[in-house]
PDB file of C-alpha atoms in Angstrom:
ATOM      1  CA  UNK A   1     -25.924  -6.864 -30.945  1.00 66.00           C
ATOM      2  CA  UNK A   2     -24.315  -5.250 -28.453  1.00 69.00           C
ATOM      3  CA  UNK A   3     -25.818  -6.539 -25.637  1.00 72.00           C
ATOM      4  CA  UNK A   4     -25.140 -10.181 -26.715  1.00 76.00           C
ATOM      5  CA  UNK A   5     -21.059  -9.181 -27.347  1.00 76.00           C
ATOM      6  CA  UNK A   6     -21.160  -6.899 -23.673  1.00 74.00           C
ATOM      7  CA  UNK A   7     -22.556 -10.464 -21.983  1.00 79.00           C
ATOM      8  CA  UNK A   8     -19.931 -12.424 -23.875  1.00 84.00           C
ATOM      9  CA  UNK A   9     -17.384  -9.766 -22.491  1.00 82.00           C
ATOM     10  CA  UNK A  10     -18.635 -10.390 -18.592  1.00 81.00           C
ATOM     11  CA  UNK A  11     -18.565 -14.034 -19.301  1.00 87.00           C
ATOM     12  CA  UNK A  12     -14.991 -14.087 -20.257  1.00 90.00           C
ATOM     13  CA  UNK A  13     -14.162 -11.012 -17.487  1.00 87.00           C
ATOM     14  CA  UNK A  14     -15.008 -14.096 -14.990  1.00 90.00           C
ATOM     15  CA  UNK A  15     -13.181 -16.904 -17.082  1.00 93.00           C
ATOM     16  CA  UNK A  16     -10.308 -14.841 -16.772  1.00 91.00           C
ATOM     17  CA  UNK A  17     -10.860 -14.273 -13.389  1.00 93.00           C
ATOM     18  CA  UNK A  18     -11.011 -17.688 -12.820  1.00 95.00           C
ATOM     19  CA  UNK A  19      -7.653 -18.530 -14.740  1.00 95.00           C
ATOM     20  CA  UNK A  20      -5.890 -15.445 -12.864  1.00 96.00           C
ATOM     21  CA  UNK A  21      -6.814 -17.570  -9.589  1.00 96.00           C
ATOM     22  CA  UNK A  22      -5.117 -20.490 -10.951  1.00 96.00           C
ATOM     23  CA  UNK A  23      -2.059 -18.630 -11.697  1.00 96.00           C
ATOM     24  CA  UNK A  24      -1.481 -16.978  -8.454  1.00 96.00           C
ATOM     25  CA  UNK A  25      -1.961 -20.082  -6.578  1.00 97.00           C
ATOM     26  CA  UNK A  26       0.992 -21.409  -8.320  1.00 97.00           C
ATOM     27  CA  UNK A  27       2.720 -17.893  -7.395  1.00 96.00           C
ATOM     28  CA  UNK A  28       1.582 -18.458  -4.082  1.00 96.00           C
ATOM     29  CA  UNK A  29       3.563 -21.880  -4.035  1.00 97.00           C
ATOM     30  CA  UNK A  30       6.288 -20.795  -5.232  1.00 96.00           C
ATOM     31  CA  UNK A  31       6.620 -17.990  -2.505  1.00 95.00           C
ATOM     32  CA  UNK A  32       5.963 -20.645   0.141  1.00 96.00           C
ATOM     33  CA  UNK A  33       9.014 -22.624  -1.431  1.00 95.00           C
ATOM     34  CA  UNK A  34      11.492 -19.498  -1.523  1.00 95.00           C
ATOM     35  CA  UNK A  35      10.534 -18.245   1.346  1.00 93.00           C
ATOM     36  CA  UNK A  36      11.208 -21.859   2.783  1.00 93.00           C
ATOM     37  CA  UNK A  37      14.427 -21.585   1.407  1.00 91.00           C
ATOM     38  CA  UNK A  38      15.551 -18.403   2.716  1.00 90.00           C
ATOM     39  CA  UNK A  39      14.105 -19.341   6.489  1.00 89.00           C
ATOM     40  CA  UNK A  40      16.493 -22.891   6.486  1.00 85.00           C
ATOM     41  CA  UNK A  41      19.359 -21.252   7.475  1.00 83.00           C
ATOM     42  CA  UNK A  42      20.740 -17.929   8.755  1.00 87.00           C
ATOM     43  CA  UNK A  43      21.711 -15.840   5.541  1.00 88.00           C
ATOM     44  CA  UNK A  44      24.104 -13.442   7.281  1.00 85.00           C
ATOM     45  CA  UNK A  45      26.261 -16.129   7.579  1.00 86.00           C
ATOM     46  CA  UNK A  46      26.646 -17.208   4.107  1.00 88.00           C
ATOM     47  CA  UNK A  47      29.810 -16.855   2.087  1.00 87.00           C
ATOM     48  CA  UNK A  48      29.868 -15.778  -1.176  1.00 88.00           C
ATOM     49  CA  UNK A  49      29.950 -19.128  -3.098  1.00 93.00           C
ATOM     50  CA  UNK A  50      27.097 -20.417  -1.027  1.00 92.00           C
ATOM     51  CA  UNK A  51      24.958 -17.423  -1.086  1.00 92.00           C
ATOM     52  CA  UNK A  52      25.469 -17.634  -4.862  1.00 93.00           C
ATOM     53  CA  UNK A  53      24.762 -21.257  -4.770  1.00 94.00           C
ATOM     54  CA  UNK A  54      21.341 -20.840  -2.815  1.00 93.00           C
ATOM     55  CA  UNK A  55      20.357 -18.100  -5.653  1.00 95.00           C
ATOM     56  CA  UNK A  56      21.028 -20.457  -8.224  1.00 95.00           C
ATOM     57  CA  UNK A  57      18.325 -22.822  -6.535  1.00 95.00           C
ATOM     58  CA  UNK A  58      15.649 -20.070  -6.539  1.00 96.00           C
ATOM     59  CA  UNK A  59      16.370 -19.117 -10.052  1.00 96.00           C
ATOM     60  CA  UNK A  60      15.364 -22.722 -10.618  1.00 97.00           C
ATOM     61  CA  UNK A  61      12.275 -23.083  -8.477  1.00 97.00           C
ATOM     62  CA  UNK A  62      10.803 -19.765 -10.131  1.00 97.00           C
ATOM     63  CA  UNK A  63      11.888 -20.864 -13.727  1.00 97.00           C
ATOM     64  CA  UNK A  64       9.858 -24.428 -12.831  1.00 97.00           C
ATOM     65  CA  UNK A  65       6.850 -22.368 -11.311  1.00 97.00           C
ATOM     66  CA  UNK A  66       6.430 -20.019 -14.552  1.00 97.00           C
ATOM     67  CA  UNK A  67       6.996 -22.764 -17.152  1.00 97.00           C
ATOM     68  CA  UNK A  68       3.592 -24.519 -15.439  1.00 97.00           C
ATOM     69  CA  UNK A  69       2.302 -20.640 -15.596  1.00 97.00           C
ATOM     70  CA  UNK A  70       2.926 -20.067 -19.125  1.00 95.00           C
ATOM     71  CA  UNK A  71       1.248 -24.064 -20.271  1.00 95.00           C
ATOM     72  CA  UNK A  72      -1.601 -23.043 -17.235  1.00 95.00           C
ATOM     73  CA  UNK A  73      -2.632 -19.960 -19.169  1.00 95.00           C
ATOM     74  CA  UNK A  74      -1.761 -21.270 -23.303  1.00 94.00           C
ATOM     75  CA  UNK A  75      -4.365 -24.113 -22.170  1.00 95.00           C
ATOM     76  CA  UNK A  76      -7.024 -21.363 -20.686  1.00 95.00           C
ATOM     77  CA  UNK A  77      -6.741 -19.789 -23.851  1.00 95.00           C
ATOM     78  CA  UNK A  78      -7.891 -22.328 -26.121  1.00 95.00           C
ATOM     79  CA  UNK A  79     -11.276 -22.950 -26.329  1.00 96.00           C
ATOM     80  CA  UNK A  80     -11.974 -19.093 -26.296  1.00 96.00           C
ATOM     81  CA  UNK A  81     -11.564 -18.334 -30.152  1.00 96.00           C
ATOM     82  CA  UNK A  82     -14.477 -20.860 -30.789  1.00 96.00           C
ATOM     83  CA  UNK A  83     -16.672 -19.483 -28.318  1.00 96.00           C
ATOM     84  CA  UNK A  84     -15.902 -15.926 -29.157  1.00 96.00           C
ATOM     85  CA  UNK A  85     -16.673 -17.002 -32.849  1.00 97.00           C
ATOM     86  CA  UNK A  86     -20.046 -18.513 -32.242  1.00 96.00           C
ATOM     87  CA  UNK A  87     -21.493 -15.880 -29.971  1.00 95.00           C
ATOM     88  CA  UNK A  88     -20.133 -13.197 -32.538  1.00 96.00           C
ATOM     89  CA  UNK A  89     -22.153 -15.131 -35.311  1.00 96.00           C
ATOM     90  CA  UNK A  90     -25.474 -15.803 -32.976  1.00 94.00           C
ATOM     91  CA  UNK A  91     -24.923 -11.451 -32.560  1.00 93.00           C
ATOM     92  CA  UNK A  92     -24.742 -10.507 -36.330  1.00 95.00           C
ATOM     93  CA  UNK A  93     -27.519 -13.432 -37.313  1.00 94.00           C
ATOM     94  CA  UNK A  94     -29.635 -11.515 -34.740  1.00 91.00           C
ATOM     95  CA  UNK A  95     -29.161  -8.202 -36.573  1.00 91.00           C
ATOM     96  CA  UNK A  96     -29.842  -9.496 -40.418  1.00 93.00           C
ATOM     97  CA  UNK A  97     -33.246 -11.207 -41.444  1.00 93.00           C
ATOM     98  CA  UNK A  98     -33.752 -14.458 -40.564  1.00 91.00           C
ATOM     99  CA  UNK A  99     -33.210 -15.647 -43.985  1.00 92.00           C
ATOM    100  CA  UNK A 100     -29.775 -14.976 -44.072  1.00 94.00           C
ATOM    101  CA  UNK A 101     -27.046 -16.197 -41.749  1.00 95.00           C
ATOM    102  CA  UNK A 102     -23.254 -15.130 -40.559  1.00 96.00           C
ATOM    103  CA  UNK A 103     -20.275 -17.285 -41.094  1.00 97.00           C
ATOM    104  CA  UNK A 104     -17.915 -18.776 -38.637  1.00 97.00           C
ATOM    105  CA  UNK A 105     -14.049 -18.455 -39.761  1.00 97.00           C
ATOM    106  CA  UNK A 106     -12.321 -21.925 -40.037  1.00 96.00           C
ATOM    107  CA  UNK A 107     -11.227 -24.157 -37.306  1.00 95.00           C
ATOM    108  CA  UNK A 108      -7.625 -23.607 -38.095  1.00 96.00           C
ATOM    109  CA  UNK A 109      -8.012 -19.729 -38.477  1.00 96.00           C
ATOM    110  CA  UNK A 110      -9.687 -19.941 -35.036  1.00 96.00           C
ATOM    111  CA  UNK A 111      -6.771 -22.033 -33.390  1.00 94.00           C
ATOM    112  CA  UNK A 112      -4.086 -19.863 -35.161  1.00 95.00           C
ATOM    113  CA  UNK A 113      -5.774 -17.282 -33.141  1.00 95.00           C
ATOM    114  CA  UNK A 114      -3.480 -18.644 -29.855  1.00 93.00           C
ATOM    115  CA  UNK A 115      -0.831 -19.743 -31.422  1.00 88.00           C
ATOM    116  CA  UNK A 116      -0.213 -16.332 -33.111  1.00 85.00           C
ATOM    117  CA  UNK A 117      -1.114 -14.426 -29.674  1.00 86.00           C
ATOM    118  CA  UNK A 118       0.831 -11.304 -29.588  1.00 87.00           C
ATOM    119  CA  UNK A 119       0.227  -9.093 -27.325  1.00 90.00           C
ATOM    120  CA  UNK A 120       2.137  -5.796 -27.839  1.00 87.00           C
ATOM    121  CA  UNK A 121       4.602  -6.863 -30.140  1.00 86.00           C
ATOM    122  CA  UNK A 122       5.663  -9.957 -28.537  1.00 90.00           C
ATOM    123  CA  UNK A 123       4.332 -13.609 -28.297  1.00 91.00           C
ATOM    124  CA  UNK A 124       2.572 -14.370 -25.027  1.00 91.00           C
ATOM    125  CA  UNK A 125       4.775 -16.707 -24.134  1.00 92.00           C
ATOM    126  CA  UNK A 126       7.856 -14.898 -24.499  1.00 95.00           C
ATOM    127  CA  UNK A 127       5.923 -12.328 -21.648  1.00 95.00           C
ATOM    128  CA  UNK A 128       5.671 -14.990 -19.449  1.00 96.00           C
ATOM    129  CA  UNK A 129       9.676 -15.888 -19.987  1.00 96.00           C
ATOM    130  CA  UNK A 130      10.384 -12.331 -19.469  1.00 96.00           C
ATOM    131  CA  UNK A 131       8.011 -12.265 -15.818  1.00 97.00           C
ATOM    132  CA  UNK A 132      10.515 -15.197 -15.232  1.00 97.00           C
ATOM    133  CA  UNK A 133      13.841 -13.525 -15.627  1.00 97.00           C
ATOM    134  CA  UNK A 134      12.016 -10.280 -13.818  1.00 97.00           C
ATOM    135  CA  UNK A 135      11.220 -11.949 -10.868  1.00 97.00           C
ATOM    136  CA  UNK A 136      14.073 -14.094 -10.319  1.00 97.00           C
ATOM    137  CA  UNK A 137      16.244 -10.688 -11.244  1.00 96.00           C
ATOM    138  CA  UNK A 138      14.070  -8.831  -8.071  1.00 95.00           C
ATOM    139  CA  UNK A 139      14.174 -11.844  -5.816  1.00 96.00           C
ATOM    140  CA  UNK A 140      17.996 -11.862  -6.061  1.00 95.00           C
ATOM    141  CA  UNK A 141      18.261  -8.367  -5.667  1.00 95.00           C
ATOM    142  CA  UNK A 142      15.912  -8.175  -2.746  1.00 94.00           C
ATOM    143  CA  UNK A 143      18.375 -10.704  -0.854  1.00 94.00           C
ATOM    144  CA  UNK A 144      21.461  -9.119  -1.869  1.00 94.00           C
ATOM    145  CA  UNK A 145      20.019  -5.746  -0.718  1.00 93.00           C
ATOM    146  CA  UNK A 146      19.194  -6.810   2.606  1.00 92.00           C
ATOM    147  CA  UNK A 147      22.146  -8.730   3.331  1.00 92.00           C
ATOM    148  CA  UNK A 148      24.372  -5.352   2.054  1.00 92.00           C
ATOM    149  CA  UNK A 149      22.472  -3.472   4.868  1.00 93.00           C
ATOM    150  CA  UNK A 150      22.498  -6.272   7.976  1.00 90.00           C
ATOM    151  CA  UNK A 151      18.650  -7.360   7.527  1.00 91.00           C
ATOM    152  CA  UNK A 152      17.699 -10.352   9.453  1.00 91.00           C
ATOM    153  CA  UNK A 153      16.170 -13.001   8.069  1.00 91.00           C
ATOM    154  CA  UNK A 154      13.071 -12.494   8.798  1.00 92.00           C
ATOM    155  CA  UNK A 155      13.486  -8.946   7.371  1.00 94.00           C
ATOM    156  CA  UNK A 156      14.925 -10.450   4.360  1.00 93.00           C
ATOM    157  CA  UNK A 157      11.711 -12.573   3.978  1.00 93.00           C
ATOM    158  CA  UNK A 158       9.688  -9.616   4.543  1.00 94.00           C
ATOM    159  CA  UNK A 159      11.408  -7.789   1.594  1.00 93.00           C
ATOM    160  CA  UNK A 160      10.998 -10.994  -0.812  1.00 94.00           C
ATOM    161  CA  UNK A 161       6.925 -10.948   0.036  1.00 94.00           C
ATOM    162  CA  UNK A 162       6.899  -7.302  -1.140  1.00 93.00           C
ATOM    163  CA  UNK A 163       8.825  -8.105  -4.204  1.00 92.00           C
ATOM    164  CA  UNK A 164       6.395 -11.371  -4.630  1.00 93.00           C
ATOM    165  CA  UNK A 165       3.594  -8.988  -5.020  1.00 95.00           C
ATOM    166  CA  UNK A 166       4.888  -7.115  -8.438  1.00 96.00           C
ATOM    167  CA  UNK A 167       5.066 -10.706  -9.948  1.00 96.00           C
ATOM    168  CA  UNK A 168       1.421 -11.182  -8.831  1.00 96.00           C
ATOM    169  CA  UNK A 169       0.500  -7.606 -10.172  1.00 96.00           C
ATOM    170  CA  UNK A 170       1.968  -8.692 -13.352  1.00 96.00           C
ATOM    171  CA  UNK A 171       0.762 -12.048 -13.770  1.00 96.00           C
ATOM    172  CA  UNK A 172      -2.705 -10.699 -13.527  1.00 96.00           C
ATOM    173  CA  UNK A 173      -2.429  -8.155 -15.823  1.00 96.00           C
ATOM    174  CA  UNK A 174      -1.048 -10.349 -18.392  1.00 96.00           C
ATOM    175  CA  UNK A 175      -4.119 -13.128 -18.317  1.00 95.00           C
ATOM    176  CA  UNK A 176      -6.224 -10.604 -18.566  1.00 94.00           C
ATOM    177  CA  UNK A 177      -4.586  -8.679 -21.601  1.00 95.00           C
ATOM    178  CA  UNK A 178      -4.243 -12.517 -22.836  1.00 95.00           C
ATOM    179  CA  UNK A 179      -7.686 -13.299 -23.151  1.00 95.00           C
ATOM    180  CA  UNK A 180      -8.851  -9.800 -24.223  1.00 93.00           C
ATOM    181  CA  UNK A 181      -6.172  -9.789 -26.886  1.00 94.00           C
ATOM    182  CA  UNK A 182      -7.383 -13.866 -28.314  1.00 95.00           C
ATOM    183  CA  UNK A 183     -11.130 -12.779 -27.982  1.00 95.00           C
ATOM    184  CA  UNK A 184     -10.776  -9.696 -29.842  1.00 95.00           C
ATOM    185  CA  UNK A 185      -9.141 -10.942 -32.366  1.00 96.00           C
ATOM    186  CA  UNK A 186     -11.717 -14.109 -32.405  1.00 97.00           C
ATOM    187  CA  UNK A 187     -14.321 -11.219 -32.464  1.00 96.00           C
ATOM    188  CA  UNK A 188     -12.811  -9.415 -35.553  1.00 97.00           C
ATOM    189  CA  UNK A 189     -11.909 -12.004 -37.240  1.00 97.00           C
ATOM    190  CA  UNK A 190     -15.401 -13.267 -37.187  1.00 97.00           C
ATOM    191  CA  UNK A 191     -16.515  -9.857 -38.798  1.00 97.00           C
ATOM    192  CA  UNK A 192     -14.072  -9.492 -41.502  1.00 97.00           C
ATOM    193  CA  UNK A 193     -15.725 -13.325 -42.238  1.00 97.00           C
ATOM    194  CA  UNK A 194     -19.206 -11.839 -42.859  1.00 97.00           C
ATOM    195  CA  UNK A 195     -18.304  -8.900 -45.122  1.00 96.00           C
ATOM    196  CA  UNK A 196     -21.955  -9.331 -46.820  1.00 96.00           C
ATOM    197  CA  UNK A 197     -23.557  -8.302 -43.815  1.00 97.00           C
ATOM    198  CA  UNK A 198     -20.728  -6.098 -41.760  1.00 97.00           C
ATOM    199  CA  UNK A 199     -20.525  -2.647 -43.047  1.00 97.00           C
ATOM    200  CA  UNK A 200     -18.053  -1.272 -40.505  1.00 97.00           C
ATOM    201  CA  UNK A 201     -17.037  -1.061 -37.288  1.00 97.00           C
ATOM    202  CA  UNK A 202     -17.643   0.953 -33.955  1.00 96.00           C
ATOM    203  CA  UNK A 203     -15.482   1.380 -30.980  1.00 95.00           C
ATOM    204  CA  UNK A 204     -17.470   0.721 -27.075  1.00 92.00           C
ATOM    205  CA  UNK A 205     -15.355   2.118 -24.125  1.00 89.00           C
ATOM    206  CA  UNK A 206     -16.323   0.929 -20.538  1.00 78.00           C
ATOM    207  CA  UNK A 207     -18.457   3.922 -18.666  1.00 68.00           C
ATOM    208  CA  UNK A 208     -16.392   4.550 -15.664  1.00 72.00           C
ATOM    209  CA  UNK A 209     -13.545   6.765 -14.597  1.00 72.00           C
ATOM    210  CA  UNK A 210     -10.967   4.035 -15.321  1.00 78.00           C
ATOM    211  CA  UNK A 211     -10.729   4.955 -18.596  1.00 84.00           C
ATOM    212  CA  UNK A 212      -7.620   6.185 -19.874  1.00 89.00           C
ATOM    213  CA  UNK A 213      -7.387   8.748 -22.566  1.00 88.00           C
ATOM    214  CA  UNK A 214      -6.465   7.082 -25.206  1.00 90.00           C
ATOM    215  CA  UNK A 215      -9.329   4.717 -24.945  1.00 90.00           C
ATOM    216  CA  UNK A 216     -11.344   8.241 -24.034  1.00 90.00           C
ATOM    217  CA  UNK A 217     -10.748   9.424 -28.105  1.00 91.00           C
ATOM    218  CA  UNK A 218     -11.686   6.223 -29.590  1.00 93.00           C
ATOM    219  CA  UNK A 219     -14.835   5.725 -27.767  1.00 92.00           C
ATOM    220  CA  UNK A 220     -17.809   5.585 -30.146  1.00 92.00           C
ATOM    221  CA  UNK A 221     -15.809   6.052 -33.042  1.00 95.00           C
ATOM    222  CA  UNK A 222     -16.557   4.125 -36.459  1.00 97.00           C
ATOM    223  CA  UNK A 223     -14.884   2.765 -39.322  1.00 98.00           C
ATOM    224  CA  UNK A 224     -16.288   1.518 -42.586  1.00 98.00           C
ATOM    225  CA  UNK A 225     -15.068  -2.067 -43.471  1.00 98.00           C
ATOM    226  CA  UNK A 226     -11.684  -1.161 -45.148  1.00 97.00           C
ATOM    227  CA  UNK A 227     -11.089   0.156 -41.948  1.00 97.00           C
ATOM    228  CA  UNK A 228     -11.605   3.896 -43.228  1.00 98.00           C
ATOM    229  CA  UNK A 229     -12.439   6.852 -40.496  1.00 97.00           C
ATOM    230  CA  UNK A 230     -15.539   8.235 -40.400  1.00 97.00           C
ATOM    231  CA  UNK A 231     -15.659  11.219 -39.472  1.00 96.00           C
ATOM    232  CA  UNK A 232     -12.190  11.695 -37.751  1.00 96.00           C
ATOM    233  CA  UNK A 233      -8.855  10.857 -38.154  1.00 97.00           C
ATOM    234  CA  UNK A 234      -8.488   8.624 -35.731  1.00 97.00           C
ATOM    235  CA  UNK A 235      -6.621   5.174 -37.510  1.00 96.00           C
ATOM    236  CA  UNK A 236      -7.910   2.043 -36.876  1.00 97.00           C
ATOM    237  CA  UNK A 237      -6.918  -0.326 -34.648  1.00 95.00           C
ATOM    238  CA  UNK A 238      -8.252  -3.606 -32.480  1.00 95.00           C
ATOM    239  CA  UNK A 239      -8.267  -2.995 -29.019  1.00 93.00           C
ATOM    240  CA  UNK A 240      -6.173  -3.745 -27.046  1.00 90.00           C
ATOM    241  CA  UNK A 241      -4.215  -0.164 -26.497  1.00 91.00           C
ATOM    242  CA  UNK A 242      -2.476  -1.301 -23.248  1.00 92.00           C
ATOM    243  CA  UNK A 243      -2.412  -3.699 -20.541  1.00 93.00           C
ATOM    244  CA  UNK A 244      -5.834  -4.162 -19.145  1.00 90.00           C
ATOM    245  CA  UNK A 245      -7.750  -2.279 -21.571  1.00 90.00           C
ATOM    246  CA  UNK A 246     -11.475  -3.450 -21.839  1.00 87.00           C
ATOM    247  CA  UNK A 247     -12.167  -2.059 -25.173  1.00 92.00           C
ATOM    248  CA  UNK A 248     -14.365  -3.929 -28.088  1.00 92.00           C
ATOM    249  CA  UNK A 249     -14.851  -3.468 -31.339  1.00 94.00           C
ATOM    250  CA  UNK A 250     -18.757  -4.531 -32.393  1.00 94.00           C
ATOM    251  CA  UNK A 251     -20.200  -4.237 -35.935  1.00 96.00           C
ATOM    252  CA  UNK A 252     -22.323  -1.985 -38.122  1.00 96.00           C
ATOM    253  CA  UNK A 253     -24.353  -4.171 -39.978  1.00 96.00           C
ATOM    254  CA  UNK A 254     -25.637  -3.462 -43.347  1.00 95.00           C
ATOM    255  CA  UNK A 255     -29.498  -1.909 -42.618  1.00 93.00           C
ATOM    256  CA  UNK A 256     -32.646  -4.218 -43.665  1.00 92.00           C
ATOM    257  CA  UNK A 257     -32.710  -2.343 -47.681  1.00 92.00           C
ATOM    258  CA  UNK A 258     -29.204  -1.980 -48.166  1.00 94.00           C
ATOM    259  CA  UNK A 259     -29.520  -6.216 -48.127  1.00 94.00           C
ATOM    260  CA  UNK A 260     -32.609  -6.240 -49.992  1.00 92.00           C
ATOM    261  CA  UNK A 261     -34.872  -6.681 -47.604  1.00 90.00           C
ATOM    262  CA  UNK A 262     -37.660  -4.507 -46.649  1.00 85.00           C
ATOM    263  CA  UNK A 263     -37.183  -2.404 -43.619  1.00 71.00           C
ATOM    264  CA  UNK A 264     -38.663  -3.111 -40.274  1.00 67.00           C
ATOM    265  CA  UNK A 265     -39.064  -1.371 -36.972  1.00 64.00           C
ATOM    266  CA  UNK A 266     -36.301  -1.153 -34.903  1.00 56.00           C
ATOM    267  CA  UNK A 267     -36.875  -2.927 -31.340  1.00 53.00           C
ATOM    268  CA  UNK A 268     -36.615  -0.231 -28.575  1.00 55.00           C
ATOM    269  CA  UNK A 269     -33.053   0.275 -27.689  1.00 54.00           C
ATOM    270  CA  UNK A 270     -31.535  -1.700 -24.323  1.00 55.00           C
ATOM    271  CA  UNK A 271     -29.297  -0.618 -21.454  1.00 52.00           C
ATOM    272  CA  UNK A 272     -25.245  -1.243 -20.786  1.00 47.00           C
ATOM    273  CA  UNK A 273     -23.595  -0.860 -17.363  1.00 47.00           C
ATOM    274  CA  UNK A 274     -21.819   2.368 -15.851  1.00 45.00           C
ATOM    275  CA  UNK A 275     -20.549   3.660 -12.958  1.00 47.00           C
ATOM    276  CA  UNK A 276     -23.876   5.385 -12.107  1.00 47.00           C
ATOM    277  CA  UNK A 277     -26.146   2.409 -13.083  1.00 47.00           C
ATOM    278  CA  UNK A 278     -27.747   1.251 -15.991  1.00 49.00           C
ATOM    279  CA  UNK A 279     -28.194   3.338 -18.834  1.00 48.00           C
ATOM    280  CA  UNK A 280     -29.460   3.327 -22.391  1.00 53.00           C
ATOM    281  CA  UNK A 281     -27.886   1.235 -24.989  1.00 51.00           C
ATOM    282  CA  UNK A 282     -26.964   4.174 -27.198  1.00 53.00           C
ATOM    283  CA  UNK A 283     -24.903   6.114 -24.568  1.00 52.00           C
ATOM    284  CA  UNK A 284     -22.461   7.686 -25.755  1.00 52.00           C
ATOM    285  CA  UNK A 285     -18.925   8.258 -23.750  1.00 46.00           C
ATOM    286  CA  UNK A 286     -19.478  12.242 -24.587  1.00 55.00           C
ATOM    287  CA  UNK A 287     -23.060  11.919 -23.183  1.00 55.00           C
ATOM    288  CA  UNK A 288     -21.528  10.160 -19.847  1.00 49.00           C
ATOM    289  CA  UNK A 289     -19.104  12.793 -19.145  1.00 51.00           C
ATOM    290  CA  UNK A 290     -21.589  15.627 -19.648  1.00 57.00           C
ATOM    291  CA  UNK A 291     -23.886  14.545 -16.463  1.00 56.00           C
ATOM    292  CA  UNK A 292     -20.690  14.849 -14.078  1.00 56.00           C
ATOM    293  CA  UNK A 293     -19.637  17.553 -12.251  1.00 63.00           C
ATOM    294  CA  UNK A 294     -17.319  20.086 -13.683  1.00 62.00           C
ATOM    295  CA  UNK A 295     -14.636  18.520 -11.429  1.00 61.00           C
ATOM    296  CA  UNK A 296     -15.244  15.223 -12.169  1.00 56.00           C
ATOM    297  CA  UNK A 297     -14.662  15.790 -15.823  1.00 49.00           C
ATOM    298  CA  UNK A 298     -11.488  17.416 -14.764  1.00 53.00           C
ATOM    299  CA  UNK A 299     -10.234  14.425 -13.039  1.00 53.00           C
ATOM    300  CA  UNK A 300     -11.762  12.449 -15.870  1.00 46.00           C
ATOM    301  CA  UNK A 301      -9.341  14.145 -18.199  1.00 45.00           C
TER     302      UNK A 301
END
């Protein structure tokens, strides 16, 4: 199973990817435009009302450019419950005998998925809003700044780029957290469908020294289906824990007697990706950090 939800992951790593590309394009206009506006005229000899005037403009421009962001990514985000769904149910049917098969949740469940996207406590479209308000907020305070302390223009300009780039920074984090968040969910969702065949729930953390340490404690970690701890204390939760976080959740399904069925031999385990290569399937994050170097578990930690 896990091999079919890590390719799904990869898939949507590039769809996301993709999308991202769309997005800062549009960033990428709207810096052309502001910067345009900025190089029309010589700022340092702007009074107050039209310096205030001009600022007013750009809030307008970068409101216009993040309303097309926010419907850009709410469309990329729509077909991926469905697909998330159906790959989740191809991965369970191919864990159960072939007599039995693995529901998909409803179409309205599935789109409910993006309209109910919250990432962190918020709706994604209220992120996007706030990005908005942020970046207008720097870009004012990036020309106000320079102008205080005699910039030129072109110095001015140069500040606004710089500033440019935290709205880029942000706008890819938040696809990316975007999709994760609608997939996982998609993913779950999907699970908690199939209660006859799910009997809990394991944690898979990326193998690389990216991995932050709250990701670190979860990794490998399982839950029954009422979302119990076993064997820690650890509560549970769907991944996402932060911004970027490449987390999944996959499923324990029930074993070949415990759904009536006689047992058969499991196929030899497969590989998953790391930062040293391939390596087995059943890798655990504890057995990854124990062939590093002492000091590159310290800097792990």
């Amino acid at each position: 199973m896990i091999d079919k939800l890590l390719t799904l992951t990869l898939d949507l790593n590039r769809y996301d990817a993709a999308t991202r590309a769309k997005i800062l394009r549009l960033l990428a206009k709207a810096q052309k435009e502001l910067v345009a506006k900025l190089s029309s005229d010589n700022l340092t000899e702007f009074n107050r009302a039209r310096l205030n005037s001009l600022l007013k403009e750009t809030r307008d421009i970068i409101a216009s450019y993040y309303t097309k962001i926010k419907e850009e990514s709410a469309k990329a985000l729509e077909p991926i419950p469905d697909i998330v769904a159906r790959n989740t149910v191809k991965a369970l049917e191919s864990k159960i005998p072939a007599s039995l098969s693995a529901s998909i949740p409803t179409e309205d469940n599935l789109k409910a998925i993006v309209t109910d996207n919250i990432v962190f406590g918020a709706a994604a479209s209220d992120w996007w809003d706030r990005q908005a308000t942020d970046t207008a907020f720097r870009f004012s305070s990036a020309v106000r700044q320079g102008l205080v302390i005699g910039e030129t223009n072109q110095q001015i300009v140069k500040r606004v780029k710089q500033m440019l780039e935290i709205s880029a920074r942000n706008a890819r984090s938040l696809v990316q957290t975007s999709v994760a968040a609608v997939a996982n969910n998609a993913r779950q969702m999907t699970f908690e469908k199939n209660g006859g065949v799910v009997k809990g729930f394991r944690w898979i953390t990326a193998l690389d020294s990216r991995v932050c340490e709250l990701c670190m404690a979860r990794a490998d970690r399982e839950w029954t289906f009422d979302k119990k701890p076993i064997g820690h204390s650890i509560p549970f939760q769907i991944p996402g824990l932060h911004f970027n976080d490449r987390c999944i959740l996959i499923a324990i399904t029930k074993s070949y007697a415990e759904l009536g069925f006689p047992e058969i031999k499991e196929p030899k385990p497969g590989q998953r990706a790391s930062d040293e290569g391939p390596v087995s399937i059943t890798t655990t994050f504890e057995d990854f950090l124990s062939r590093k170097t002492e000091a590159e578990q310290d800097d792990q930690l």
